[in-house]
Amino acid sequence: MSPSSPIRVASYNLRKCRGTDGRRDPGRVLAVIAGLNADVVALQEADLRLGPRHAALPPAMVEAESDFELVPLATSPVSVGWHGNAVLVRKGLAHSEAQRIELPGLEPRGAVAVEVEGLRLVGVHLGLLRSSRRAQLHHLRARLEALPPRPTVITGDFNEWRAARGLEPLAGAFETHAPGRSFPTRRPLAALDRLALSPELTLEAAGVEAGPLARRASDHLPIWADIARAAS
């Protein structure tokens, strides 16, 4: 990540590739992702929920029909993610093997971290209860502070309906941004999908992809953000 060249980060809750029309269509999801023009994409609900958690977004389809590669994350041979979290990186960009971070809470949750072009991207899908989200963010911040320092963006489905509640554990270390209302797709009411930037980073532009295809492909709209190093 050069100081003069921003990187485009996106986040997308796929809802296991099941659209608002009830159809499970990973090809449609990939078309939405292609339209984001992102360099790296954090995905949530990339695997089916029950049993061995088969991939909802087939790796062979990603390889053959997109400009992305999947970061190795799965601990199951049939999955693409971990706790449903997966990461796509545009082919040709340097990236490291991702780390898996267990998160506390009443339901199983996790986060994933991968370095892409000198940027640490952390993908999350936080819990449904605010108390769980606060505990998860406290734990995640502590884990990140124990790692070597890197410019860091946390992005994903934060599951927080309020603009200024629930994300207090990030205060002082990250600045949180909500690009816009992303849920539910047919009538967006809440900015559940967000990103948080460490002080080394600055947000140049951000938005929500709300085109007709995105409104059918999942119950969440994807968000995107152009991120650059802050001026020293």
mmCIF file of C-alpha atoms in Angstrom, residues 71-73 95-100 113-115:
data_model
loop_
_atom_site.group_PDB
_atom_site.id
_atom_site.type_symbol
_atom_site.label_atom_id
_atom_site.label_comp_id
_atom_site.label_asym_id
_atom_site.label_seq_id
_atom_site.Cartn_x
_atom_site.Cartn_y
_atom_site.Cartn_z
ATOM 1 C CA VAL A 71 -7.293 -16.344 1.041
ATOM 2 C CA PRO A 72 -6.866 -19.782 2.689
ATOM 3 C CA LEU A 73 -9.000 -19.644 5.833
ATOM 4 C CA HIS A 95 -0.967 -10.999 0.828
ATOM 5 C CA SER A 96 -0.088 -13.117 3.824
ATOM 6 C CA GLU A 97 -1.787 -16.170 5.220
ATOM 7 C CA ALA A 98 -4.721 -15.076 7.348
ATOM 8 C CA GLN A 99 -5.065 -15.419 11.101
ATOM 9 C CA ARG A 100 -8.200 -16.729 12.796
ATOM 10 C CA ALA A 113 -7.002 -10.954 9.712
ATOM 11 C CA VAL A 114 -4.862 -10.831 6.574
ATOM 12 C CA GLU A 115 -2.186 -8.416 5.368
#
